[in-house]
XYZ file of C-alpha atoms in Angstrom:
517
model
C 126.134 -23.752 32.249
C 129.364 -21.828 32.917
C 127.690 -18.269 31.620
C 124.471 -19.280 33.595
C 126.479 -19.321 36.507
C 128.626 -16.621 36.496
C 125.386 -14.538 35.885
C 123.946 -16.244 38.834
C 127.318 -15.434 40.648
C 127.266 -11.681 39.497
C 123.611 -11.392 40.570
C 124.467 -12.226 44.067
C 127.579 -9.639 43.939
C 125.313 -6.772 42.599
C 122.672 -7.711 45.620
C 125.332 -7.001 48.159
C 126.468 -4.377 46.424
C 123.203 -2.570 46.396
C 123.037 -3.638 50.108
C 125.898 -2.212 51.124
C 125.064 1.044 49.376
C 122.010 1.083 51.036
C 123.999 0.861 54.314
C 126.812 3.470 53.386
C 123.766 5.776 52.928
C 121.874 5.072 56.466
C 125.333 5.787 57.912
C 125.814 9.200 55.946
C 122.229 10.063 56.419
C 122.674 9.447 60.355
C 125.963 10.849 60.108
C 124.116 14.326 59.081
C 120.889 13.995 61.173
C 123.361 13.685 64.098
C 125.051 16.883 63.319
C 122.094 18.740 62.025
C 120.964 17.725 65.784
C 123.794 18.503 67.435
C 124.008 22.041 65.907
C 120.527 22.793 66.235
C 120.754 22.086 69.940
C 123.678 24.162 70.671
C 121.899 27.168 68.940
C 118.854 26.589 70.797
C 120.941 26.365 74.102
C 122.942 29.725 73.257
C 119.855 31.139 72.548
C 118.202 30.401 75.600
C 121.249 31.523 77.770
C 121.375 34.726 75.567
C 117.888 35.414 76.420
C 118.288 34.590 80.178
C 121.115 37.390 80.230
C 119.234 39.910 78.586
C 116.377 39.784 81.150
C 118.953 39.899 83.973
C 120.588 42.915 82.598
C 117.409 44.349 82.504
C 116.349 43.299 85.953
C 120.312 45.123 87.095
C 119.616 47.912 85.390
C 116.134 48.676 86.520
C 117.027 47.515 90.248
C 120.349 50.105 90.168
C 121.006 52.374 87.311
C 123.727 53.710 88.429
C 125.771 51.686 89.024
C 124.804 48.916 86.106
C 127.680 47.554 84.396
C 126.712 45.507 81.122
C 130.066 43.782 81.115
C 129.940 42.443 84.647
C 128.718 38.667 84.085
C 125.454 38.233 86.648
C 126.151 34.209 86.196
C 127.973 31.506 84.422
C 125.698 31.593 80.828
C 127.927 28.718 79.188
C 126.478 26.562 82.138
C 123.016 27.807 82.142
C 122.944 26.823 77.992
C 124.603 23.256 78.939
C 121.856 23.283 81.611
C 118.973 23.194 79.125
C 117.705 19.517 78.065
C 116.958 19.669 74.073
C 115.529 16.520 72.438
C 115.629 16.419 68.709
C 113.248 14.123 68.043
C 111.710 11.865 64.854
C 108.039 10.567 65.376
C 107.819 9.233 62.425
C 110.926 7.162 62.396
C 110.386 6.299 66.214
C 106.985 4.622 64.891
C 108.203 3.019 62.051
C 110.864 1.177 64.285
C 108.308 0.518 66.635
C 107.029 -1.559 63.438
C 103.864 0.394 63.098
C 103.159 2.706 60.014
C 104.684 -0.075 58.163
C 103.021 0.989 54.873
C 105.242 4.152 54.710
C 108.177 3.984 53.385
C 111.557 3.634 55.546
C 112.867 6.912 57.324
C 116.183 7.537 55.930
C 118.914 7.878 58.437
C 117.673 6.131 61.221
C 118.460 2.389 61.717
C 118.118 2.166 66.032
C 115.156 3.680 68.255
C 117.570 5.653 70.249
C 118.307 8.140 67.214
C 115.084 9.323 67.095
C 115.364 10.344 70.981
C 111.980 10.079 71.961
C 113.086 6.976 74.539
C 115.296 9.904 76.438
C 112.395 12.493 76.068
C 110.523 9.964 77.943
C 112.535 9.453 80.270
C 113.311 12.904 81.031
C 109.376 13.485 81.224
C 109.634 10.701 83.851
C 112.364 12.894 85.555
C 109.902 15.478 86.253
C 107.261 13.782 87.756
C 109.703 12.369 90.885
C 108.819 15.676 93.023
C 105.495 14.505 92.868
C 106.604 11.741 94.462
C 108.967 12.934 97.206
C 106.504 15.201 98.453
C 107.756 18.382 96.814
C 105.749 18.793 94.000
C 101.963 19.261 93.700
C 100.537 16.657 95.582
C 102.200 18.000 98.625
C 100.324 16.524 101.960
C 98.048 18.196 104.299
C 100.899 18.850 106.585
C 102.860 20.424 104.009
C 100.075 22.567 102.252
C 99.521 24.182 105.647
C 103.411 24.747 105.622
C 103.315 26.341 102.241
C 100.397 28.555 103.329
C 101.998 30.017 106.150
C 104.764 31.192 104.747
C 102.906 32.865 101.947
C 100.833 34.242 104.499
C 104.092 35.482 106.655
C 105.350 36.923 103.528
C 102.201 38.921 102.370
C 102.267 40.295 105.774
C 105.873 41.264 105.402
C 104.851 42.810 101.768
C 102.057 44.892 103.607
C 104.577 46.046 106.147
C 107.097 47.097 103.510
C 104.490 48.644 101.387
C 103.400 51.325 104.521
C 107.356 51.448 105.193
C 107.862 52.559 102.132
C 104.524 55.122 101.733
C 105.831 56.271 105.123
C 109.599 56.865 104.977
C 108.545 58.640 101.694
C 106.335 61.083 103.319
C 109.240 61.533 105.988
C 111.633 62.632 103.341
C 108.655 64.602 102.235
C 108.177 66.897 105.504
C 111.925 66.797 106.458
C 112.383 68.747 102.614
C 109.383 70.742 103.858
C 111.650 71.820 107.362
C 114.960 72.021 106.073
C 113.768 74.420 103.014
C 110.636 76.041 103.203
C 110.000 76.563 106.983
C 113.622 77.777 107.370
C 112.863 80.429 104.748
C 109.512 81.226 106.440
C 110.885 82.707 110.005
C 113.382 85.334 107.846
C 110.359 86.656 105.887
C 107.881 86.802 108.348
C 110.521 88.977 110.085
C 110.799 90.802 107.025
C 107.110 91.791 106.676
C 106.972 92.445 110.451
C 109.655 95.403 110.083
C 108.506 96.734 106.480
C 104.352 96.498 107.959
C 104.308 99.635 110.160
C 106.550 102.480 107.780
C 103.799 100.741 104.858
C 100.979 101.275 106.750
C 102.195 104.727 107.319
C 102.329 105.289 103.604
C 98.917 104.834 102.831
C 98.270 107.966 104.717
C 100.999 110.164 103.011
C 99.694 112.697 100.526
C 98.725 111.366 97.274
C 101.278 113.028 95.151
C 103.754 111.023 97.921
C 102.084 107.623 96.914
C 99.171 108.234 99.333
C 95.581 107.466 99.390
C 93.125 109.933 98.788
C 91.147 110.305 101.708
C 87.800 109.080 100.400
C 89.374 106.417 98.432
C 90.787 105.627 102.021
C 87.653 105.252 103.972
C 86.524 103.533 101.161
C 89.148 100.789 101.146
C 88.808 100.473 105.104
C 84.989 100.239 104.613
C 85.650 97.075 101.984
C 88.086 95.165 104.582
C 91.212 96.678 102.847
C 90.292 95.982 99.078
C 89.047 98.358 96.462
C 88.941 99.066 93.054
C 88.485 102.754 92.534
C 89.033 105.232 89.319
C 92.834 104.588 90.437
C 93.048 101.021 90.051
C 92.577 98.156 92.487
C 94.187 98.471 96.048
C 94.468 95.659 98.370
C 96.449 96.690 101.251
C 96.248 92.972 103.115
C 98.192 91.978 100.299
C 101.073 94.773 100.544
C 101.348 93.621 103.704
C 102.136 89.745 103.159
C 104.350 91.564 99.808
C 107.376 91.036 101.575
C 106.717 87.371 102.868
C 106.183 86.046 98.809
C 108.704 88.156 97.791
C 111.314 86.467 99.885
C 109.368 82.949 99.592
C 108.597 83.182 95.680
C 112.285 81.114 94.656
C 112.253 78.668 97.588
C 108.498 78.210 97.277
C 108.991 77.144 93.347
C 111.820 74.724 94.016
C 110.600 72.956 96.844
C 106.844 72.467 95.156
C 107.772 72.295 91.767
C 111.517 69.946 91.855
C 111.948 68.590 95.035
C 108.598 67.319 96.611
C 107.760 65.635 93.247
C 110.962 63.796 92.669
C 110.599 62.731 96.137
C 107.255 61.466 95.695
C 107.923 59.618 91.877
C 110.643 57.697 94.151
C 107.718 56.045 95.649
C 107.566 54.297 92.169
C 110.983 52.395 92.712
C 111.247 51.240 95.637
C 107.582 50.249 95.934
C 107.942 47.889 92.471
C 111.772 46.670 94.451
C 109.599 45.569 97.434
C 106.866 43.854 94.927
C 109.984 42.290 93.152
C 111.578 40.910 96.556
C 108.300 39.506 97.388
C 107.674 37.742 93.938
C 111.550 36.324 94.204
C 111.006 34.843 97.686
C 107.873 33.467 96.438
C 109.633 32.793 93.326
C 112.544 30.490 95.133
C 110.019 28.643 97.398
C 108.154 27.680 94.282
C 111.127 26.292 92.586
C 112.445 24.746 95.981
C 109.154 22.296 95.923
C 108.649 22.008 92.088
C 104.878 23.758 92.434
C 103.074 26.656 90.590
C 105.535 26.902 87.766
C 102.630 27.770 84.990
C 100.721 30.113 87.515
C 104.156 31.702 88.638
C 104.666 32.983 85.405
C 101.235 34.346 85.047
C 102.450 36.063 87.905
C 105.771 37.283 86.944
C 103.552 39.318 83.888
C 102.086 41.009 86.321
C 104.678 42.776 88.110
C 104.635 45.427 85.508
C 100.978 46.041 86.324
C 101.944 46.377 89.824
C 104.738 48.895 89.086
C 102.569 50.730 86.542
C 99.821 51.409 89.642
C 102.283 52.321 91.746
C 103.610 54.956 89.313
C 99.773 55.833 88.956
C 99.523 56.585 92.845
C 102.584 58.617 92.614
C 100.927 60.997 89.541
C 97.706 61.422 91.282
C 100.245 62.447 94.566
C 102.049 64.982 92.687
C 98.570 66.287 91.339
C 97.323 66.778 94.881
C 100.483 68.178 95.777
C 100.102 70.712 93.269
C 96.678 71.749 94.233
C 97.423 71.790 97.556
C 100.139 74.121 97.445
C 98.446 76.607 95.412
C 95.529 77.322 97.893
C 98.161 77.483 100.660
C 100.093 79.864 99.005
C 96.881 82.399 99.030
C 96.616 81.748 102.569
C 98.750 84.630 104.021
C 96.326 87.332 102.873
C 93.339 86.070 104.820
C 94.834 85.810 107.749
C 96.123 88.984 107.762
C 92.727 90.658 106.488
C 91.227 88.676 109.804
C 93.762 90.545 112.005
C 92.904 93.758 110.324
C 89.508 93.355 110.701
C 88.890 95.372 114.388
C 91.040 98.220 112.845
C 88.870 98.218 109.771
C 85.637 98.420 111.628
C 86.928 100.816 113.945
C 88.354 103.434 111.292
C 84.798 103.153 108.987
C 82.850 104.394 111.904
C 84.917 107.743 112.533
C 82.858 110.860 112.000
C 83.066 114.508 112.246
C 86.127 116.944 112.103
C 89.196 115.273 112.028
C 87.692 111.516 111.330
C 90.355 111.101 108.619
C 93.260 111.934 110.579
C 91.656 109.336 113.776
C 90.658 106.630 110.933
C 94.646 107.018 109.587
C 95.669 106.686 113.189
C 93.310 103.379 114.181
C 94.837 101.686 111.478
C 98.297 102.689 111.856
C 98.098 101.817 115.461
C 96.475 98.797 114.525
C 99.442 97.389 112.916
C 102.029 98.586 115.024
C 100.873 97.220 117.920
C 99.554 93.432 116.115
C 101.766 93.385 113.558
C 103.847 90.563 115.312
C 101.150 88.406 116.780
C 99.173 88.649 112.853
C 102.549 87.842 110.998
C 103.180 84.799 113.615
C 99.336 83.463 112.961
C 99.546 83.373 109.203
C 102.854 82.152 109.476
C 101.200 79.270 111.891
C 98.669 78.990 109.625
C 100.829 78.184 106.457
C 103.008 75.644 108.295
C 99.880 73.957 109.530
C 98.237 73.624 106.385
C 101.647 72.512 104.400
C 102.026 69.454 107.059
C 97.960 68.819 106.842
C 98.345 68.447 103.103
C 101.709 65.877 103.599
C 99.065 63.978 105.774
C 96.761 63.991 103.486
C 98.619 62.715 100.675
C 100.260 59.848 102.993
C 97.175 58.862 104.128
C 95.926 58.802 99.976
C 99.366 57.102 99.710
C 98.133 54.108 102.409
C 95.070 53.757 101.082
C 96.557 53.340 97.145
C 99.139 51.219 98.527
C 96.977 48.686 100.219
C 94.989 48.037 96.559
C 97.888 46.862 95.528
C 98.655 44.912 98.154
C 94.729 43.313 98.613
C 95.466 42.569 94.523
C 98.764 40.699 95.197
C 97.028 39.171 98.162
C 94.160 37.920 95.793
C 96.283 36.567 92.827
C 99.121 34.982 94.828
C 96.409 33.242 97.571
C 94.736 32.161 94.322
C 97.649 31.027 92.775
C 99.191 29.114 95.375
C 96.982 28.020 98.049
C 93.824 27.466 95.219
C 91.620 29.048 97.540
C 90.136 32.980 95.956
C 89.868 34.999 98.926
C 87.365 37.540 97.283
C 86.863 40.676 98.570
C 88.732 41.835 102.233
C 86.484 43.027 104.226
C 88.539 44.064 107.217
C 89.555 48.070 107.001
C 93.202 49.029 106.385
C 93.070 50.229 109.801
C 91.860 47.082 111.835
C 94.688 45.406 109.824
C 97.336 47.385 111.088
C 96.159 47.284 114.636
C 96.000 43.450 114.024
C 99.145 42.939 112.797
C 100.323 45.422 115.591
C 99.115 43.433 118.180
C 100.666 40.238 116.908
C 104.081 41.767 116.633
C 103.576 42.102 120.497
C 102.253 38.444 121.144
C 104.946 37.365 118.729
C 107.255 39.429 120.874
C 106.141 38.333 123.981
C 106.477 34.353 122.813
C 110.109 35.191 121.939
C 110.745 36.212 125.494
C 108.997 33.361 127.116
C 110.721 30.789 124.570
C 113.924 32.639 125.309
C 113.276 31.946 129.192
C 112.012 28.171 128.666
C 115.313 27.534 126.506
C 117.643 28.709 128.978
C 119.222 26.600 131.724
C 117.777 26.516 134.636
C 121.278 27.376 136.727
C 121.487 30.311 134.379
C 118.583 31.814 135.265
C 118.613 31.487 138.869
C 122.365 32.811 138.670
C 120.664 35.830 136.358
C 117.786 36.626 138.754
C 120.212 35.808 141.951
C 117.878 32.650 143.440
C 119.676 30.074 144.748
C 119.120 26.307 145.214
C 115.085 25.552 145.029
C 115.908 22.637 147.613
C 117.961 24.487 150.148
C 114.724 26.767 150.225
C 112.314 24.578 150.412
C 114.566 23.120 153.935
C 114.928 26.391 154.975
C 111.667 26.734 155.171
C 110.996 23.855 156.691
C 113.063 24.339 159.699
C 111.452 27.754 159.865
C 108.030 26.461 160.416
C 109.695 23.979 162.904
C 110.999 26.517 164.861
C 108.026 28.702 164.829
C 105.481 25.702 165.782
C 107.619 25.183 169.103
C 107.735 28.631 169.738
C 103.738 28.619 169.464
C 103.850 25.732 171.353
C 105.865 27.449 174.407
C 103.778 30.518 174.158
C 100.914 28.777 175.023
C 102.041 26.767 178.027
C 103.538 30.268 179.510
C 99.505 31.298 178.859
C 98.718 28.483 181.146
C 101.169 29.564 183.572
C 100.322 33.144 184.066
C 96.226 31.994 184.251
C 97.011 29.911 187.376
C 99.356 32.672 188.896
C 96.832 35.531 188.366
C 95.872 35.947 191.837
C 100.002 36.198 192.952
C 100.784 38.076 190.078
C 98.251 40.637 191.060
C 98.996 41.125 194.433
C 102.876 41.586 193.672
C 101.558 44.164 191.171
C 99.347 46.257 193.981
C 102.118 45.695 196.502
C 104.786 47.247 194.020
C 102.538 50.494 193.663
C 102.360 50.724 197.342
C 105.881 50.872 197.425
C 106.021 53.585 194.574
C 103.551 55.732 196.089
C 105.387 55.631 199.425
């Protein structure tokens, strides 16, 4: 009996033995869960907060290159990683505690629902559905869905505004490049040509061993409107004429059309995609303000590089016009000049008989001395005109590139946030402008009024120098007072003088006696 129970006795021991190794290893198994947790979340955090810096030294750099620092901190990243909720959470174990699954075999590591955190994921989840409740989230009321509209409607107004700001001031710098450069150049070689045309004219007429015409290739060359190509080679003598004008334009021409005016108009790229990126951000903080459109804001956010990547499009296709442009221009000197030459040419080809040649050397000799100014000036005119037609041109492309994008952003963002697909505009770029023209004025005008209706009403008697409204309106009174008994004398003197006619008339004949005698 003694060895039955001591067996009984050591039974018992080895049962709690085994139980409490059973417990030792829970505790060591939720001892390491909780730090595998614990480190996983940190990682995760630091990697989110590393990945939120990147894109906002990306966003620095892109917004102002020059003067990005990478070192300078653009927020506190050790508080944006603590601000990230991370559950690390056990299904399994949070249903087997639940008591279902209770065929499986026990999760090791996990003795209390809590350490599976799915009860604070839930509650978290709960978290996120109070804005729906406090009328910031998506079931916003009537009242405040008109709200939200407005403003999105204020600020794609604002984003059209911008958008022709921008196409505009571009364009400015554009012409002002044009001025500063080109045209200032254009006055010294015009000059130029004006006081080299006359002695070159002259020239033709020299002797051909002195670089002369022969006098058949001559009236052959005035016959053609200055251009031939004869056994000495092609002659165009509009062209030596304009010589010195692209001689002394040829460097400036190059710089301006080929540096400057592009550069200018690829800036169109940057500060059109900085305007897109303010409106997305105001957009941006509204929608986080009320808790709405976070899944179609990002769809959003993706396409801002479309956005930039049409805008960089416009400017190409600018730069291409630009190009073409300037080329035809540049040949438009030599027409103008072979107009003016014209009479002279006509006149010269119809001298005959002795001495022709010397009279046909003479007409057009004369010819330019005496228009050489007044032809120089047109196709100097002409030039200038046709530079600031083509800036005109290309704003006007500009505008009209610049409003797809804006009808696009118009579309997605009206889609995205009010739920309502506006489809295709219908109203011209034009009748928009002079739209949101005229509302700048009633908007104007409101200000004024409200500015009026706000003020004190001392103030602005004091301001437009009225004084008291009662006081007046007694003043008045005892005006009409006094007038009504003044009425009411006149008429009784009426009476008087009707029943004193006779007397009255009889003084009157007897005073002319008197005067007469």
């Amino acid at each position: 009996m003694a060895l039955k129970d001591r067996l009984r006795e050591l039974d018992k021991l080895l049962d709690a033995l085994e139980d409490e190794e059973f417990d030792i290893e829970a505790e060591s198994s939720a001892i390491c869960i909780a730090g595998r947790n614990e480190y996983s979340r940190g990682a995760i955090q630091q990697d989110f907060s590393q990945g939120i810096r990147e894109l906002d030294m990306e966003n620095a750099e892109e917004e102002n290159p020059d003067d990005f620092d990478p070192d300078e901190e653009k927020r506190d990243y050790d508080e944006v990683a603590r601000s990230l909720p991370v559950f690390r959470v056990s299904s399994r174990a949070y249903q087997r505690l639940c008591g279902r699954m209770k065929k499986d075999t026990e999760v090791a590591g996990f003795t209390d629902i809590a350490q599976t955190e799915v009860p604070q994921l839930q509650v978290h989840c709960k978290k996120l559905t109070v804005k729906g409740h406090d009328g910031t989230g998506i079931k916003l009321t009537s009242q405040q869905l008109d709200a939200e509209k407005s403003f999105l409607v204020r600020k794609l107004k604002e984003l059209e505004a911008h958008l022709e700001t921008v196409v505009e001031e571009t364009l400015k710098d554009a012409t002002e490049t044009l001025t500063d450069q080109l045209f200032a150049k254009l006055d010294p070689a015009v000059s130029s040509a004006i006081s080299e045309a006359l002695p070159k004219a002259g020239s033709w007429g020299l002797p051909k061993p002195d670089g002369g015409l022969h006098w058949s290739t001559y009236r052959a060359t005035v016959r053609r409107s200055g251009v031939f190509a004869g056994s000495g080679g092609a002659r165009d003598i509009n062209n030596e004429l304009t010589e010195p004008i692209y001689r002394q334009l040829a460097t400036i021409w190059e710089k301006v059309f080929q540096r400057r005016l592009p550069n200018i108009l690829l800036s169109f790229k940057k500060s059109a995609t900085n305007v897109v990126k303010q409106f997305h951000a105001a957009v941006e903080t509204r929608s986080r303000e009320r808790g709405t459109g976070a899944t179609r804001l990002n769809m959003l956010t993706r396409q801002l590089d479309q956005y930039s990547a049409t805008c960089g499009d416009l400017c190409a296709v600018a730069v291409n016009s630009l190009n073409e442009g300037q080329r035809e221009i540049n040949r438009e000197f030599v027409p103008v000049i072979a107009e003016a030459m014209e009479p002279a040419y006509s006149s010269a080809a119809e001298e005959r008989g002795t001495g022709s040649v010397k009279r046909m050397k003479a007409r057009v000799t004369g010819h330019v001395d005496v228009h050489k100014t007044q032809m120089f000036g047109q196709a100097s005119q002409q030039v200038r005109a046709s530079l600031l037609k083509l800036c005109r041109t290309i704003k006007e492309n500009m505008l009209g590139k610049a409003d797809e994008v804006y009808l696009a952003m118009q579309r997605d963002y009206t889609s995205a946030f009010s739920g309502v697909s506006v489809g295709d505009i219908k109203m011209s770029r034009e009748d928009r402008v002079a739209r949101r023209e005229v509302d700048q004025v009633i908007t104007a005008a409101d200000k004024h009024f409200q500015d009026s209706l706000d003020t004190d009403l001392e103030e602005l008697k004091a301001k437009f120098g009225i004084g008291n409204a009662n006081d007046r309106i007694a003043e008045n009174d005892h005006i009409d007072q006094d007038d009504f008994m003044d009425d009411k004398d006149f008429e009784e003197s009426d009476e008087e003088v009707d029943d004193d006619t006779d007397l009255n008339d009889e003084s009157v004949e007897g005073h002319e006696d008197d005067m007469e005698s």
